[in-house]
Short mmCIF file of C-alpha atoms in Angstrom, two decimals:
data_model
loop_
_atom_site.label_atom_id
_atom_site.label_comp_id
_atom_site.label_asym_id
_atom_site.label_seq_id
_atom_site.Cartn_x
_atom_site.Cartn_y
_atom_site.Cartn_z
CA MET A 24 40.37 -8.92 238.52
CA ASN A 25 39.30 -11.08 235.58
CA ALA A 26 42.40 -10.56 233.44
CA ARG A 27 43.88 -13.62 231.77
CA LYS A 28 47.27 -14.84 232.99
CA PRO A 29 49.90 -13.62 230.50
CA ASP A 30 53.39 -14.90 229.80
CA VAL A 31 54.81 -11.50 230.74
CA LEU A 32 53.50 -8.81 233.08
CA ILE A 33 55.01 -5.37 232.42
CA LEU A 34 54.87 -2.83 235.23
CA GLY A 35 54.71 0.64 233.68
CA GLY A 36 52.87 1.96 230.64
CA GLY A 37 55.37 4.58 229.55
CA VAL A 38 57.52 4.54 226.45
CA ILE A 39 59.87 1.84 227.75
CA GLY A 40 57.17 -0.51 228.97
CA LEU A 41 55.20 -0.20 225.73
CA VAL A 42 58.18 -0.81 223.44
CA CYS A 43 59.11 -3.85 225.53
CA ALA A 44 55.51 -5.07 225.20
CA LEU A 45 55.53 -4.60 221.44
CA ASN A 46 58.78 -6.55 220.98
CA LEU A 47 57.64 -9.38 223.25
CA LEU A 48 54.33 -9.64 221.41
CA ARG A 49 56.22 -9.82 218.11
CA ALA A 50 58.32 -12.60 219.66
CA GLY A 51 55.18 -14.62 220.38
CA ARG A 52 54.66 -13.89 224.08
CA SER A 53 51.35 -12.84 225.60
CA VAL A 54 51.69 -9.56 227.50
CA THR A 55 49.75 -7.46 230.00
CA VAL A 56 50.89 -3.92 230.84
CA LEU A 57 49.95 -2.28 234.14
CA GLU A 58 49.82 1.52 234.33
CA ARG A 59 48.81 3.39 237.49
CA LYS A 60 47.43 6.37 235.53
CA THR A 61 47.10 6.45 231.73
CA VAL A 62 49.66 5.33 229.17
CA GLY A 63 52.51 7.80 228.88
CA ALA A 64 51.37 9.90 231.84
CA GLY A 65 54.87 10.06 233.35
CA SER A 66 58.10 11.35 231.83
CA SER A 67 57.05 9.94 228.44
CA HIS A 68 54.53 12.75 228.07
CA GLY A 69 56.08 16.20 228.24
CA ASN A 70 59.67 15.82 227.07
CA CYS A 71 61.01 17.42 223.91
CA GLY A 72 61.02 14.25 221.80
CA THR A 73 64.54 14.49 220.40
CA ILE A 74 66.32 11.31 219.27
CA THR A 75 69.90 12.13 220.14
CA PRO A 76 73.08 10.15 219.56
CA SER A 77 74.54 13.64 220.13
CA HIS A 78 73.88 13.07 223.86
CA ALA A 79 76.55 10.36 224.05
CA PRO A 80 78.90 12.28 226.38
CA PRO A 81 78.12 11.23 229.99
CA LEU A 82 76.70 13.81 232.36
CA SER A 83 79.53 13.12 234.80
CA ALA A 84 82.07 15.00 232.69
CA PRO A 85 85.29 16.39 234.18
CA GLY A 86 84.47 19.81 235.64
CA VAL A 87 80.76 19.18 236.16
CA ILE A 88 81.09 18.98 239.95
CA GLN A 89 82.62 22.45 240.19
CA LEU A 90 79.83 23.78 237.98
CA ALA A 91 77.16 22.05 240.07
CA LEU A 92 78.58 23.56 243.27
CA LYS A 93 78.49 26.99 241.65
CA TRP A 94 74.82 26.46 240.76
CA MET A 95 73.78 25.23 244.23
CA SER A 96 72.66 28.71 245.27
CA GLN A 97 70.74 29.40 242.03
CA ALA A 98 67.19 28.07 242.13
CA ASP A 99 66.84 28.57 238.36
CA ALA A 100 70.18 26.95 237.40
CA PRO A 101 70.14 24.23 234.69
CA LEU A 102 71.27 21.71 237.33
CA TYR A 103 69.90 22.23 240.84
CA VAL A 104 70.19 20.05 243.95
CA ARG A 105 67.79 21.15 246.67
CA PRO A 106 69.76 21.17 249.94
CA ARG A 107 68.39 18.53 252.33
CA LEU A 108 69.43 15.50 254.36
CA ASP A 109 68.91 12.51 252.07
CA TRP A 110 71.43 9.71 252.52
CA ARG A 111 70.47 7.88 249.33
CA LEU A 112 70.89 11.06 247.29
CA LEU A 113 74.20 11.80 249.01
CA GLY A 114 75.49 8.34 248.14
CA TRP A 115 74.30 8.72 244.55
CA LEU A 116 75.98 12.14 244.19
CA THR A 117 79.21 10.79 245.69
CA ARG A 118 79.34 7.98 243.13
CA PHE A 119 78.39 10.37 240.33
CA ALA A 120 81.22 12.72 241.35
CA ALA A 121 83.72 9.85 241.46
CA ARG A 122 83.02 9.16 237.78
CA ALA A 123 83.83 12.72 236.68
CA ASN A 124 87.30 11.73 235.48
CA PRO A 125 88.76 11.24 231.97
CA THR A 126 88.85 7.42 232.08
CA ASP A 127 85.26 6.87 233.22
CA PHE A 128 84.11 9.65 230.91
CA ARG A 129 85.67 8.01 227.86
CA ASN A 130 84.36 4.55 228.77
CA GLY A 131 80.90 5.96 229.38
CA LEU A 132 80.99 7.85 226.08
CA ARG A 133 81.85 4.68 224.19
CA ALA A 134 79.05 2.67 225.83
CA LYS A 135 76.41 5.38 225.42
CA ALA A 136 77.35 6.03 221.79
CA LEU A 137 77.00 2.34 220.95
CA LEU A 138 73.54 2.17 222.53
CA LEU A 139 72.36 5.49 221.09
CA ASN A 140 73.52 4.82 217.54
CA ARG A 141 71.92 1.38 217.56
CA SER A 142 68.67 2.70 219.02
CA ARG A 143 68.52 5.57 216.53
CA ALA A 144 68.53 3.09 213.64
CA LEU A 145 66.08 0.71 215.35
CA LEU A 146 63.67 3.54 216.19
CA GLU A 147 63.43 4.73 212.61
CA GLN A 148 62.82 1.13 211.54
CA LEU A 149 60.17 0.73 214.25
CA VAL A 150 58.31 3.87 213.19
CA ARG A 151 58.38 2.76 209.55
CA ASP A 152 57.53 -0.92 210.05
CA GLU A 153 54.70 -0.33 212.55
CA GLY A 154 53.31 2.76 210.78
CA LEU A 155 53.57 4.98 213.85
CA ALA A 156 52.03 8.41 213.19
CA CYS A 157 54.14 10.43 215.62
CA GLU A 158 55.61 13.27 213.53
CA PHE A 159 58.96 11.51 213.24
CA THR A 160 61.52 13.52 211.28
CA THR A 161 65.18 13.01 210.46
CA GLY A 162 66.24 16.66 210.25
CA GLY A 163 68.97 16.51 212.91
CA THR A 164 69.41 18.66 216.00
CA MET A 165 71.66 21.61 216.78
CA TYR A 166 73.47 22.98 219.83
CA VAL A 167 73.56 26.78 219.60
CA PHE A 168 75.81 29.22 221.48
CA ARG A 169 75.71 32.92 222.38
CA ASP A 170 79.13 32.91 224.07
CA ALA A 171 82.21 32.65 221.83
CA ARG A 172 84.38 31.25 224.59
CA GLY A 173 81.84 28.56 225.44
CA LEU A 174 81.60 27.61 221.76
CA GLU A 175 85.39 27.35 221.51
CA GLN A 176 85.63 25.19 224.64
CA ALA A 177 82.84 22.90 223.46
CA SER A 178 84.41 22.57 220.01
CA ARG A 179 87.66 21.30 221.51
CA LEU A 180 85.78 18.34 223.01
CA LEU A 181 84.17 17.12 219.78
CA GLY A 182 86.98 14.78 218.74
CA PRO A 183 86.09 11.86 221.05
CA VAL A 184 82.42 12.13 220.06
CA ARG A 185 83.29 11.99 216.36
CA GLY A 186 85.48 9.00 217.17
CA GLU A 187 82.36 7.06 218.17
CA GLY A 188 80.77 7.49 214.74
CA ILE A 189 78.65 10.56 215.49
CA GLU A 190 78.72 13.14 212.69
CA ILE A 191 79.08 16.80 213.76
CA ARG A 192 79.19 19.91 211.60
CA GLU A 193 80.68 23.05 213.16
CA LEU A 194 78.95 26.27 212.09
CA ASP A 195 79.73 29.94 212.57
CA GLY A 196 77.01 32.41 213.54
CA ALA A 197 75.89 33.20 210.01
CA ALA A 198 75.73 29.53 209.01
CA THR A 199 73.84 28.65 212.19
CA ARG A 200 71.21 31.32 211.51
CA GLN A 201 71.01 30.31 207.86
CA LEU A 202 70.24 26.73 208.89
CA GLU A 203 67.69 27.97 211.44
CA PRO A 204 66.28 31.46 210.74
CA ALA A 205 64.29 31.42 213.98
CA LEU A 206 67.53 32.20 215.86
CA ASN A 207 68.35 35.82 216.59
CA ASP A 208 71.53 37.77 215.86
CA SER A 209 73.15 37.01 219.23
CA ILE A 210 74.08 33.50 218.09
CA VAL A 211 77.85 33.13 217.53
CA GLY A 212 77.85 29.53 216.28
CA GLY A 213 76.55 26.01 216.63
CA HIS A 214 77.15 22.29 216.37
CA TYR A 215 74.79 20.51 214.00
CA TYR A 216 74.19 16.75 214.42
CA PRO A 217 72.60 15.63 211.13
CA ASN A 218 71.87 12.05 212.27
CA ASP A 219 69.73 13.09 215.22
CA ALA A 220 65.97 12.97 214.78
CA SER A 221 62.79 13.96 216.60
CA LEU A 222 59.16 13.01 217.16
CA ARG A 223 56.18 14.10 219.23
CA PRO A 224 56.59 11.91 222.33
CA GLU A 225 52.98 11.75 223.52
CA ARG A 226 51.90 10.71 220.01
CA TYR A 227 54.69 8.12 219.88
CA VAL A 228 53.42 6.61 223.14
CA ALA A 229 49.79 6.65 221.97
CA GLU A 230 50.79 4.90 218.75
CA LEU A 231 52.81 2.28 220.64
CA ALA A 232 49.76 1.59 222.80
CA ARG A 233 47.60 1.26 219.69
CA VAL A 234 49.94 -1.32 218.15
CA VAL A 235 50.29 -3.26 221.42
CA ARG A 236 46.52 -3.58 221.64
CA SER A 237 46.24 -4.52 217.97
CA LEU A 238 48.71 -7.37 218.55
CA GLY A 239 46.59 -8.75 221.40
CA GLY A 240 48.41 -7.12 224.28
CA GLN A 241 46.33 -6.00 227.25
CA ILE A 242 46.90 -2.58 228.83
CA LEU A 243 45.29 -2.07 232.24
CA GLU A 244 45.21 1.64 233.07
CA SER A 245 44.37 3.11 236.49
CA THR A 246 45.98 -0.01 237.96
CA GLU A 247 48.55 0.88 240.60
CA VAL A 248 51.03 -1.74 241.79
CA LEU A 249 50.91 -1.94 245.59
CA GLY A 250 53.20 -4.85 246.37
CA PHE A 251 54.37 -8.36 245.60
CA GLU A 252 54.04 -11.96 246.70
CA ARG A 253 57.18 -14.11 246.65
CA GLU A 254 57.89 -17.80 246.63
CA GLY A 255 61.58 -18.37 247.13
CA GLY A 256 63.51 -16.54 244.44
CA ARG A 257 60.46 -15.79 242.30
CA ILE A 258 57.65 -13.25 242.28
CA SER A 259 54.47 -15.30 242.45
CA GLY A 260 52.01 -12.43 242.41
CA VAL A 261 51.70 -8.70 241.80
CA LEU A 262 49.23 -6.95 244.08
CA THR A 263 47.26 -4.02 242.69
CA ALA A 264 44.38 -1.86 243.88
CA GLN A 265 42.14 -3.93 241.58
CA GLY A 266 43.37 -7.36 242.64
CA ARG A 267 46.19 -9.88 242.21
CA LEU A 268 47.92 -10.72 238.94
CA SER A 269 50.61 -13.23 238.08
CA ALA A 270 52.79 -14.20 235.13
CA ARG A 271 55.80 -16.35 234.36
CA GLU A 272 57.98 -13.25 233.89
CA ILE A 273 57.72 -9.74 235.34
CA VAL A 274 59.28 -6.65 233.72
CA MET A 275 59.77 -3.54 235.87
CA ALA A 276 59.62 -0.48 233.59
CA LEU A 277 58.50 2.06 236.17
CA GLY A 278 60.99 4.79 235.37
CA ALA A 279 61.77 7.01 238.36
CA TRP A 280 59.36 4.98 240.51
CA SER A 281 61.41 1.80 240.03
CA PRO A 282 63.64 2.18 243.13
CA LEU A 283 60.62 2.66 245.40
CA MET A 284 58.95 -0.54 244.19
CA ALA A 285 62.23 -2.47 244.03
CA ARG A 286 62.86 -1.86 247.74
CA GLN A 287 59.78 -3.95 248.49
CA LEU A 288 61.69 -6.82 246.91
CA GLY A 289 64.92 -6.15 248.77
CA LEU A 290 66.61 -4.50 245.76
CA GLU A 291 68.46 -1.19 245.95
CA LEU A 292 68.54 0.37 242.49
CA PRO A 293 71.03 3.24 241.95
CA ILE A 294 68.33 5.59 240.61
CA GLN A 295 67.43 9.11 241.70
CA PRO A 296 64.45 11.09 240.33
CA GLY A 297 65.70 14.01 238.23
CA LYS A 298 62.86 16.47 237.79
CA GLY A 299 62.46 18.13 234.40
CA TYR A 300 60.03 20.79 233.19
CA SER A 301 58.45 21.83 229.92
CA ILE A 302 56.09 24.42 228.49
CA THR A 303 54.00 23.57 225.42
CA THR A 304 52.47 26.37 223.35
CA SER A 305 50.99 26.94 219.96
CA ASN A 306 53.57 27.50 217.23
CA PRO A 307 55.09 30.97 216.93
CA LYS A 308 54.85 32.39 213.41
CA LEU A 309 58.61 31.84 213.04
CA TRP A 310 59.19 28.54 214.82
CA PRO A 311 62.38 26.43 214.66
CA ARG A 312 62.29 23.57 212.18
CA VAL A 313 65.54 22.17 213.63
CA PRO A 314 65.23 20.99 217.26
CA MET A 315 67.97 22.60 219.32
CA VAL A 316 69.67 22.97 222.68
CA LEU A 317 70.23 26.54 223.86
CA LYS A 318 73.59 25.50 225.18
CA GLU A 319 74.49 28.04 227.83
CA ARG A 320 71.03 27.62 229.38
CA SER A 321 70.69 23.86 228.74
CA VAL A 322 67.17 24.36 227.40
CA CYS A 323 65.74 22.24 224.58
CA VAL A 324 63.44 23.69 221.91
CA THR A 325 61.36 21.48 219.62
CA GLY A 326 58.70 22.45 217.12
CA TRP A 327 56.28 20.15 215.33
CA ASN A 328 53.51 20.93 212.89
CA SER A 329 51.14 20.31 215.82
CA GLY A 330 52.86 22.41 218.50
CA TYR A 331 55.95 23.83 220.14
CA ARG A 332 57.82 22.96 223.35
CA LEU A 333 60.50 24.42 225.62
CA GLY A 334 61.94 21.91 228.05
CA SER A 335 64.77 20.50 230.14
CA THR A 336 66.52 21.56 233.38
CA MET A 337 67.53 18.99 236.02
CA GLU A 338 66.34 19.29 239.60
CA PHE A 339 67.15 16.81 242.36
CA SER A 340 64.38 17.48 244.86
CA GLY A 341 63.09 13.96 245.51
CA TYR A 342 59.52 13.25 244.47
CA ASP A 343 58.39 16.83 245.04
CA GLU A 344 55.14 17.43 243.11
CA THR A 345 55.38 21.22 242.96
CA LEU A 346 55.21 22.89 239.56
CA ASN A 347 58.12 25.23 240.26
CA ARG A 348 57.41 28.65 238.70
CA VAL A 349 61.04 29.75 239.03
CA ARG A 350 62.21 26.89 236.82
CA LEU A 351 59.41 27.30 234.30
CA ASP A 352 60.25 30.97 233.98
CA ALA A 353 63.90 30.05 233.37
CA LEU A 354 62.80 28.19 230.22
CA LYS A 355 61.06 31.31 228.93
CA ARG A 356 63.99 33.60 229.74
CA ALA A 357 66.33 31.33 227.80
CA ALA A 358 64.02 31.34 224.76
CA VAL A 359 63.95 35.15 224.78
CA GLU A 360 67.76 35.26 224.69
CA TYR A 361 68.14 33.00 221.63
CA LEU A 362 64.99 33.16 219.50
CA ARG A 363 63.27 35.84 217.43
CA GLU A 364 59.86 34.57 218.58
CA PRO A 365 60.36 32.68 221.85
CA TRP A 366 56.92 31.01 222.14
CA GLY A 367 53.44 30.93 220.71
CA GLU A 368 50.41 32.93 221.78
CA THR A 369 48.51 30.08 223.43
CA THR A 370 49.97 28.10 226.34
CA VAL A 371 48.75 24.53 226.04
CA GLU A 372 50.46 22.93 229.05
CA GLU A 373 53.00 23.53 231.81
CA TRP A 374 54.45 20.21 232.92
CA PHE A 375 57.01 18.39 235.05
CA GLY A 376 58.16 14.79 235.18
CA TRP A 377 60.81 12.71 236.90
CA ARG A 378 63.62 11.12 234.93
CA PRO A 379 65.19 7.92 236.33
CA MET A 380 68.84 8.96 236.73
CA VAL A 381 71.60 6.35 237.21
CA TYR A 382 74.97 7.68 238.36
CA ASP A 383 76.91 5.99 235.53
CA ASP A 384 74.42 7.41 232.99
CA LEU A 385 73.53 3.98 231.55
CA PRO A 386 70.19 2.19 231.91
CA LEU A 387 69.42 -1.06 233.71
CA ILE A 388 68.28 -3.67 231.19
CA GLY A 389 68.28 -7.35 232.05
CA ARG A 390 67.48 -9.88 234.76
CA ALA A 391 67.31 -8.42 238.27
CA PRO A 392 69.75 -9.74 240.86
CA LYS A 393 68.35 -12.34 243.31
CA LEU A 394 65.00 -12.84 241.55
CA ASP A 395 64.64 -15.46 238.82
CA ASN A 396 61.63 -14.01 237.02
CA LEU A 397 62.09 -10.25 237.44
CA TRP A 398 63.53 -8.20 234.59
CA LEU A 399 64.50 -4.53 234.70
CA ALA A 400 64.06 -1.97 231.94
CA THR A 401 64.61 1.33 233.67
CA GLY A 402 67.16 4.02 234.52
CA HIS A 403 67.21 5.76 231.13
CA GLY A 404 67.77 9.25 232.53
CA MET A 405 66.97 11.92 229.94
CA LEU A 406 67.13 9.42 227.07
CA GLY A 407 64.07 7.22 227.49
CA VAL A 408 62.60 8.08 224.10
CA THR A 409 65.95 7.83 222.31
CA LEU A 410 66.85 4.50 223.95
CA SER A 411 63.36 3.02 223.77
CA ALA A 412 63.91 0.99 220.60
CA VAL A 413 67.15 -0.67 221.67
CA THR A 414 65.73 -1.32 225.15
CA GLY A 415 62.63 -3.07 223.83
CA ARG A 416 64.64 -5.16 221.40
CA LEU A 417 67.33 -6.14 223.93
CA LEU A 418 64.90 -6.92 226.75
CA SER A 419 62.87 -9.15 224.46
CA GLU A 420 66.00 -10.92 223.22
CA LEU A 421 67.29 -11.57 226.73
CA LEU A 422 63.94 -12.77 228.02
CA THR A 423 63.35 -15.11 225.05
CA GLY A 424 66.95 -16.35 224.89
CA THR A 425 67.83 -15.06 221.42
CA ASP A 426 71.05 -13.36 220.32
CA PRO A 427 71.25 -9.80 221.71
CA CYS A 428 71.49 -6.81 219.39
CA VAL A 429 74.11 -5.12 221.61
CA ASP A 430 76.47 -6.29 224.33
CA PRO A 431 74.13 -6.80 227.33
CA SER A 432 76.96 -6.42 229.84
CA LEU A 433 76.93 -2.64 229.20
CA VAL A 434 73.53 -2.33 230.85
CA ASP A 435 73.41 -5.44 233.06
CA PRO A 436 71.77 -4.53 236.40
CA ALA A 437 74.25 -6.88 238.11
CA ARG A 438 77.09 -4.40 237.45
CA PHE A 439 76.13 -2.67 240.72
CA SER A 440 75.93 -5.85 242.82
#
């Protein structure tokens, strides 16, 4: 391979790797990004593109374990764990369950809200300053309900979220439908988050790649990382199908693939692949202008001028590459329940991707334990797009030794050591 030796080698050409590359280039470092397929081919591609401080509450909320057990027998449930003998998954689920208590929930909410609010502001600035044509809009998002009891229960939990600086407007059924006429008459109410935003994720990634290249960064696609060479406590070489590369600093931004590669270096990362699905169609005639979560079904709906997407669900089935028809159909059934026109006439894509899920619901950003020149930027769960801006900024600041934009201890990989 005749690539020049960069200051920083970034493993992974998804949204996180590219934003890290952009920030490091702006900080004066030379950067090469390695991507085993094409940029954004992983979970950066088919998600719903919402920018959501509203997602500050941790997934390990009190009561979630009982709900997950109830869903175990439902293959189309919003959260599904495929029964199998997997000791790493069992350990992860045990630690996740242990955090489903009021104290850990409140601490996790505070940490996530800080990161999400900071990233929301940084992302809008990034889109504006770099001229990213990615259909970014600041119209908020909305959680909508068909069940009055569920709405009432959810409304009682809004106080702590508001306490972290996240604005929420509670709406009755009529006000919810007035804000979004694409909803049908079954809707009993909603929670509107006016500071949320959205973008088209695959266009965001393509624009990030364009800017990285324009700044002199090199992106090597179809370049799979196979292994590593070590000298003491440093990585001296990265082995790929096309040859060996080296750099002073290595950044692992491989998303759900990070734990597999990290094990080659003797690192156990607390990440499990959480499989999500989406269906992209042409726009219905009456398509939602406000991105939303169909709350009882945990399905996200986003419309752009260029297309329309139903997505979400969480499936723990390892690295299974099956496009599960049962779970895709669950997205469509949910849309029928809530929307006047559930999808467009032309199906553009049916998709799945793996999210890198950490059991405390916070990413790993910072220097890796035991290796002097390896940095981690992974474990963003369902919030890779939302947290991309703060991740790129913080990783660059830590690597270059400048003052961090947020408290790095919140996401320090060493917290699991």
